[in-house]
Short mmCIF file of C-alpha atoms in Angstrom, two decimals:
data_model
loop_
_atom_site.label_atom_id
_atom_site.label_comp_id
_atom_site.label_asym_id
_atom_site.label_seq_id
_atom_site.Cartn_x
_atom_site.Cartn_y
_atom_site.Cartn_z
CA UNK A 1 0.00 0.00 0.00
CA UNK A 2 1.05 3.46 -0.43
CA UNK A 3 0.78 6.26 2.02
CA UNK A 4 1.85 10.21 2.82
CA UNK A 5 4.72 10.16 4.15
CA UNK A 6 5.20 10.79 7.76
CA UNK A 7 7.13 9.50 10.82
CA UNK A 8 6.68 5.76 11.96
CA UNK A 9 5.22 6.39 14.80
CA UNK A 10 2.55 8.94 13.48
CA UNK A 11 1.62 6.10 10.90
CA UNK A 12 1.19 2.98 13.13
CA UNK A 13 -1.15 5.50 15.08
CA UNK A 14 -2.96 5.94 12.01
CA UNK A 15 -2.88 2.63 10.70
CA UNK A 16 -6.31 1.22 11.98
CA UNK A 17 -8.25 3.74 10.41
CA UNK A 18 -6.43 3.78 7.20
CA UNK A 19 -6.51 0.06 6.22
CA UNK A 20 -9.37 -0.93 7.99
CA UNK A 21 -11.24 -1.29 4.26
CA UNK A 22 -8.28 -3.11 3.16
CA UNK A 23 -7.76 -5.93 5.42
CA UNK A 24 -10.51 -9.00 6.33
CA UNK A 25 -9.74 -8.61 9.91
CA UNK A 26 -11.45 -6.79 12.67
CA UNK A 27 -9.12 -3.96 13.37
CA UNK A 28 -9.79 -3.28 16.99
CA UNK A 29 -8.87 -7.42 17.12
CA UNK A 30 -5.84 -7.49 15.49
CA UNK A 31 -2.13 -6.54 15.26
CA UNK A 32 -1.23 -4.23 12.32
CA UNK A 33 2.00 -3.14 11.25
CA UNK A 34 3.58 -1.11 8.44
CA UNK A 35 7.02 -2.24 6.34
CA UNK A 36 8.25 0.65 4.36
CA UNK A 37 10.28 -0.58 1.20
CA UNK A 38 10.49 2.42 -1.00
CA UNK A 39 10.28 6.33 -1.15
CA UNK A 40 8.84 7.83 -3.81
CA UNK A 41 8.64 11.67 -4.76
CA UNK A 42 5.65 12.89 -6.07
CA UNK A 43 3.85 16.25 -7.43
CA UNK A 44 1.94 16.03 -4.28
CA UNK A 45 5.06 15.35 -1.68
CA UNK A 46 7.37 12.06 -1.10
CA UNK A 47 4.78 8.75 -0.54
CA UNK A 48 5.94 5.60 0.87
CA UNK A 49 5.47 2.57 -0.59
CA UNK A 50 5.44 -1.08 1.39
CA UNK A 51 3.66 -3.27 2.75
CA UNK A 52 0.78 -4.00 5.41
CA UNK A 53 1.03 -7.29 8.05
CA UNK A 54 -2.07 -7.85 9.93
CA UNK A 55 -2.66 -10.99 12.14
CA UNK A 56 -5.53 -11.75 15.45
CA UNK A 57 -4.16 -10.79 18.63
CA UNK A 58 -5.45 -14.54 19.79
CA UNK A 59 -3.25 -15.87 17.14
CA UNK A 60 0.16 -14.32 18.76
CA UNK A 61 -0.97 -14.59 21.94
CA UNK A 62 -1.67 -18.31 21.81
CA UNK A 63 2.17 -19.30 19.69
CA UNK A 64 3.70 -17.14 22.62
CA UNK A 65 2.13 -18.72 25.21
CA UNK A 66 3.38 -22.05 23.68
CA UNK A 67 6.91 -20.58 23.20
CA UNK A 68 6.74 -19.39 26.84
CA UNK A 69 5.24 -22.71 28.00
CA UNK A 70 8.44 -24.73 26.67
CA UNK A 71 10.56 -22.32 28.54
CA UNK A 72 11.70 -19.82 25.90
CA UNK A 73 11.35 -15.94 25.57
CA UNK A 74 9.78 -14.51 22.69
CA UNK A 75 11.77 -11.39 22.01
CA UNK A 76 10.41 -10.20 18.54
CA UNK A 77 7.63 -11.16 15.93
CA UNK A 78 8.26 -11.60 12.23
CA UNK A 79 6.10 -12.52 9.42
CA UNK A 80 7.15 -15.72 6.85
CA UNK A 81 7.56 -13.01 3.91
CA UNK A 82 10.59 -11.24 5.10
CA UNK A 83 12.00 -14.43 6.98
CA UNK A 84 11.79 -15.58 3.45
CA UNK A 85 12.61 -12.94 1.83
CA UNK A 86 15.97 -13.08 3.51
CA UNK A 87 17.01 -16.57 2.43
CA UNK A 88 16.41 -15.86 -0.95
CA UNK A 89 16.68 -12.21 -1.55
CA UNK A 90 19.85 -12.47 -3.77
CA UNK A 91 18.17 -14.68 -6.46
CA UNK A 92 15.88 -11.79 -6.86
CA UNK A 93 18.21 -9.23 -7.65
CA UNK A 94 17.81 -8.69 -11.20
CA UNK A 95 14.35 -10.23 -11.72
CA UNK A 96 10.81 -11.25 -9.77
CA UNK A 97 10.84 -14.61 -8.40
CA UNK A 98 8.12 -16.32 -6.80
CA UNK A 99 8.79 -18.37 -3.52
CA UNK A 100 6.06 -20.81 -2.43
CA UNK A 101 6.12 -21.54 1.28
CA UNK A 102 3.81 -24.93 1.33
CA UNK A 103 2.73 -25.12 4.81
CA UNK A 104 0.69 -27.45 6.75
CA UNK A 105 -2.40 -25.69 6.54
CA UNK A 106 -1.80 -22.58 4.60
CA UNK A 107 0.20 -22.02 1.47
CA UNK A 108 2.05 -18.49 1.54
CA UNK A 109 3.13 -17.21 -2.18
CA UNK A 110 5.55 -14.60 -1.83
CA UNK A 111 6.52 -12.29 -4.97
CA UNK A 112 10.35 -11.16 -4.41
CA UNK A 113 11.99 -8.30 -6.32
CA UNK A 114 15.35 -6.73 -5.60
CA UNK A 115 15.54 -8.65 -1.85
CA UNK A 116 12.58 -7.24 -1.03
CA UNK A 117 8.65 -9.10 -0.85
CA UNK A 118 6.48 -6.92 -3.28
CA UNK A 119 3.20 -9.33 -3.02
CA UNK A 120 1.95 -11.81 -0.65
CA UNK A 121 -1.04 -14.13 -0.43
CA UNK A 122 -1.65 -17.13 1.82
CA UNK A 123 -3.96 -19.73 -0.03
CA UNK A 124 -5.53 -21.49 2.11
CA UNK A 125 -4.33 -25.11 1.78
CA UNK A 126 -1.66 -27.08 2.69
CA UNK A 127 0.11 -30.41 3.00
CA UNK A 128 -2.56 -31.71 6.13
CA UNK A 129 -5.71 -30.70 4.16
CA UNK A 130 -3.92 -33.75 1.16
CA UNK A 131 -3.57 -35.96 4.10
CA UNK A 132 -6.97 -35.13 5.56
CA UNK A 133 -8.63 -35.79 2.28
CA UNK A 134 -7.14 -39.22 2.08
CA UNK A 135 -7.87 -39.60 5.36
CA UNK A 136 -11.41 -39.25 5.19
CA UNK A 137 -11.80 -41.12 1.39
CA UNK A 138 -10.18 -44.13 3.29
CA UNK A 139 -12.10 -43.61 6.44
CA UNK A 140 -8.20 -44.34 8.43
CA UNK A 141 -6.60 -42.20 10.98
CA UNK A 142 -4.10 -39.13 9.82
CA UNK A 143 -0.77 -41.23 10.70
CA UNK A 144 -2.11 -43.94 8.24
CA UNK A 145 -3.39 -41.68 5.54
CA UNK A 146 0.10 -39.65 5.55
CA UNK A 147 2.18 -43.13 5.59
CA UNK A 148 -0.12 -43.34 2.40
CA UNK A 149 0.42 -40.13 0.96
CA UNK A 150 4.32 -39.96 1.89
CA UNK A 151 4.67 -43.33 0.36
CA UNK A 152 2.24 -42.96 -3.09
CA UNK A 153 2.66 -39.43 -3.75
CA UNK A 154 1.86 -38.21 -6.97
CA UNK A 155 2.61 -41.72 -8.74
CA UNK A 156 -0.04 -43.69 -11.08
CA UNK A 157 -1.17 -46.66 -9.05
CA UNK A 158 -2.31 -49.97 -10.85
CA UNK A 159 -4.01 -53.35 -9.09
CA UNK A 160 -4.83 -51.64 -5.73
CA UNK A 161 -8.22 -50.49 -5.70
CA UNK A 162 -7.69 -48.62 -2.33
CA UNK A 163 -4.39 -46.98 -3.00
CA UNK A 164 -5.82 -46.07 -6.25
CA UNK A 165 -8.28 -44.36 -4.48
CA UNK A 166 -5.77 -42.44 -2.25
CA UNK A 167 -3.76 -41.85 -5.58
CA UNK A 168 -7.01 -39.92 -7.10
CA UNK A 169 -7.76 -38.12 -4.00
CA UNK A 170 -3.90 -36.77 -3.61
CA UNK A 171 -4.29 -35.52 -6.97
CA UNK A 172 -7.43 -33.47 -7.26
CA UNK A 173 -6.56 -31.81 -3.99
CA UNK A 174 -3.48 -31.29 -4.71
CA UNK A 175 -4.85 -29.51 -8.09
CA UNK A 176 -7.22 -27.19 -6.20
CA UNK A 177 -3.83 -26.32 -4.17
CA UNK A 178 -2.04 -25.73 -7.43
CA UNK A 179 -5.22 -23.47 -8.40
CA UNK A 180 -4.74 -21.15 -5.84
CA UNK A 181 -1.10 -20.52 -6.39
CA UNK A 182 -1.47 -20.33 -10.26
CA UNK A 183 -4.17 -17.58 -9.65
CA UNK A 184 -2.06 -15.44 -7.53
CA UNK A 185 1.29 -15.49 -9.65
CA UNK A 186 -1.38 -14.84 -12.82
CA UNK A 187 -2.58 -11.79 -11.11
CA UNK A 188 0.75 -10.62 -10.01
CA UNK A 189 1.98 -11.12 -13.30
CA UNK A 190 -1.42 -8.91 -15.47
CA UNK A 191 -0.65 -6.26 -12.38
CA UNK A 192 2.99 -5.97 -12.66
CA UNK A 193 3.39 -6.66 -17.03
CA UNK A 194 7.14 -5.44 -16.60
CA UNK A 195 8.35 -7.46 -14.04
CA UNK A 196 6.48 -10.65 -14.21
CA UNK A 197 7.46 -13.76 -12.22
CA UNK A 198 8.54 -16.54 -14.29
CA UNK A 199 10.92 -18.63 -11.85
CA UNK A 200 9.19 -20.36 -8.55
CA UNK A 201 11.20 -21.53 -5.65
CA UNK A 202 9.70 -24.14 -3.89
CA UNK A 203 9.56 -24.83 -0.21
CA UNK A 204 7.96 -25.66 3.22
CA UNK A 205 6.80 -29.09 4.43
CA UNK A 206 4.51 -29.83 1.70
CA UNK A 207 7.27 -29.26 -1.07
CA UNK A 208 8.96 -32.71 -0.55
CA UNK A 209 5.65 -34.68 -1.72
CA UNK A 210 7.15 -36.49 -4.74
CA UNK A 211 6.06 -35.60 -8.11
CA UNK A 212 5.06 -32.23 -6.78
CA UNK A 213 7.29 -29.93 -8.50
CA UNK A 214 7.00 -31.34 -11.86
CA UNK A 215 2.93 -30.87 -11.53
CA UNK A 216 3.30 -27.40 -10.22
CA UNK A 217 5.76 -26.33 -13.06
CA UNK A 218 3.78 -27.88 -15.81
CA UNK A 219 0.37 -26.34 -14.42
CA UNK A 220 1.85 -22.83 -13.75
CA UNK A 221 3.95 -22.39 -16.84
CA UNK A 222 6.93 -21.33 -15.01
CA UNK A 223 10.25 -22.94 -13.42
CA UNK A 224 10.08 -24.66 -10.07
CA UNK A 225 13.30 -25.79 -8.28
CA UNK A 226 13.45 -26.68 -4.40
CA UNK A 227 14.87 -23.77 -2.33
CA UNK A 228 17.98 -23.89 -0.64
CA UNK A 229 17.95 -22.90 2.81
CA UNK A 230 21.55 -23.47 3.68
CA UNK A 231 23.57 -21.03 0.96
CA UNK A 232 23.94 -18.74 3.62
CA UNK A 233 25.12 -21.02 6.64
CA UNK A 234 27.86 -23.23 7.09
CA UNK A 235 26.87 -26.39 7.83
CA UNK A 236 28.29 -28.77 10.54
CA UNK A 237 30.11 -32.10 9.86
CA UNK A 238 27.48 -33.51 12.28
CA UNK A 239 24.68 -31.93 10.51
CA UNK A 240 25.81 -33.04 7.05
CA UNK A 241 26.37 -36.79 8.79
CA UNK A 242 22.61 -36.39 9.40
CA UNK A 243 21.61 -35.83 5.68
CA UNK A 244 20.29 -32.42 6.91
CA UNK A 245 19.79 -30.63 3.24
CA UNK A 246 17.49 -33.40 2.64
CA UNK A 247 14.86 -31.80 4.86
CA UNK A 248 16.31 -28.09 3.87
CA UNK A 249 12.93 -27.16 2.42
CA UNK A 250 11.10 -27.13 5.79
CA UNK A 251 13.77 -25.13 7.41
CA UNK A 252 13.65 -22.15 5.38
CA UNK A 253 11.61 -20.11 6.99
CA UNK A 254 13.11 -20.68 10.55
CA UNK A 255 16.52 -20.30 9.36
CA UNK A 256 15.08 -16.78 7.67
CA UNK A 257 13.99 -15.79 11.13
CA UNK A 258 18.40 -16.64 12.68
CA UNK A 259 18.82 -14.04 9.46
CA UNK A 260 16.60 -11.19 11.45
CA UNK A 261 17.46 -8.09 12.75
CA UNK A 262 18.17 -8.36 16.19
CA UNK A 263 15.33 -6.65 18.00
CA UNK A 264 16.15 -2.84 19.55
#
């Protein structure tokens, strides 16, 4: 969004009032905040351009309480965009690049130019609601239907009338998944005609399902590879013993959040 510019401070005190049309949350419920990526000057005086975080106050308040329950202190709150951003601002230097976060129950597609997150849109789907789905075709329990899934994937299955079953079900919600993400890069892309995002990089838990990638790239028109977490860490003997960059993909946005600021 873009706004006058003015201090910080005066614009979080602002905020409520000036996005509350813009954001499907309940203002007076929720935690807003304002990232400021660029400064433009214009006939009318300098604007800032960036972008605007929202999340429920019960939402926080119940991960902290977790956090604080395990005996950690929570000393700062980020959002997955810039955590992301971070890992993989320098592929985005010289051209848009769309990173995929595939979580377990929400899938956050994140439009990166220059370092810097320039769109962001959570569909919401993830790896559980695949595993659910078998889950409920199969009438099983979730561990069963995601020793299924994990196992199957996105292969054809012949001569098992139940895993064929699971194989269908894996696949059409997996496509209405693939929907979603296709229909946010597409209206990125008719928005923003000059920089369009042609490149995908692919993470989060749900990234590993086999066949995946492939699907996503055909179905999308673009280039998918699996992100690389690790570029900007060295990693341990110990770690690499442990076949660590195997499960890189669900790091990434943790090991974005060791790349923060430290708080002030």
């Amino acid at each position: 969004m873009t706004f006058p510019e003015m201090s910080l401070a005066e614009l979080h005190d602002t905020l409520p009032f000036l996005v509350k049309n813009y954001i499907a949350l309940p203002v007076d419920d929720s935690i807003i905040d304002f990232v400021p990526l660029t400064r433009e000057e214009q006939a009318q005086g300098a604007v800032l351009h960036g972008m605007v975080v929202a999340t429920l106050h019960t939402g926080v308040e119940r991960t902290t309480k977790a956090i604080q329950n395990a005996g950690f202190a929570v000393r700062s709150v980020d959002v997955s965009a810039f955590s992301l951003a971070r890992i993989f601002r320098d592929q985005s230097r010289d051209k848009a690049i769309a990173v995929v976060n595939v979580g377990s129950n929400s899938t956050d597609v994140i439009v990166l130019l220059q370092g810097h997150p320039v769109a962001l849109r959570a569909v919401p789907s993830g790896a559980d609601d695949i595993t659910q789905a078998v889950a409920k075709a199969l009438d099983i329990l979730f561990e069963g239907a995601l020793e299924i899934k994990n196992r199957i994937s996105l292969q054809n299955v012949i001569g098992d009338e139940r895993l064929e079953k699971a194989e269908e079900i894996i696949r059409d919600t997996t496509a209405q998944l693939i929907v979603g993400i296709r229909n946010t890069l597409n209206m990125y892309n008719t928005d923003h005609p000059a920089m369009v995002a042609d490149d995908i990089v692919l993470v989060g838990a749900g990234s590993i399902l086999a066949g995946f990638p492939p699907v996503l790239a055909s179905s999308t028109n673009k280039t998918v590879t699996i992100g690389d977490p690790f570029t900007h860490f060295i990693v341990g003997e110990d770690a690499k013993r442990q076949n660590i960059n195997v499960h890189g993909p669900e790091y990434a946005a943790v090991l974005g959040l060791a790349l923060g600021k430290r708080p002030r």
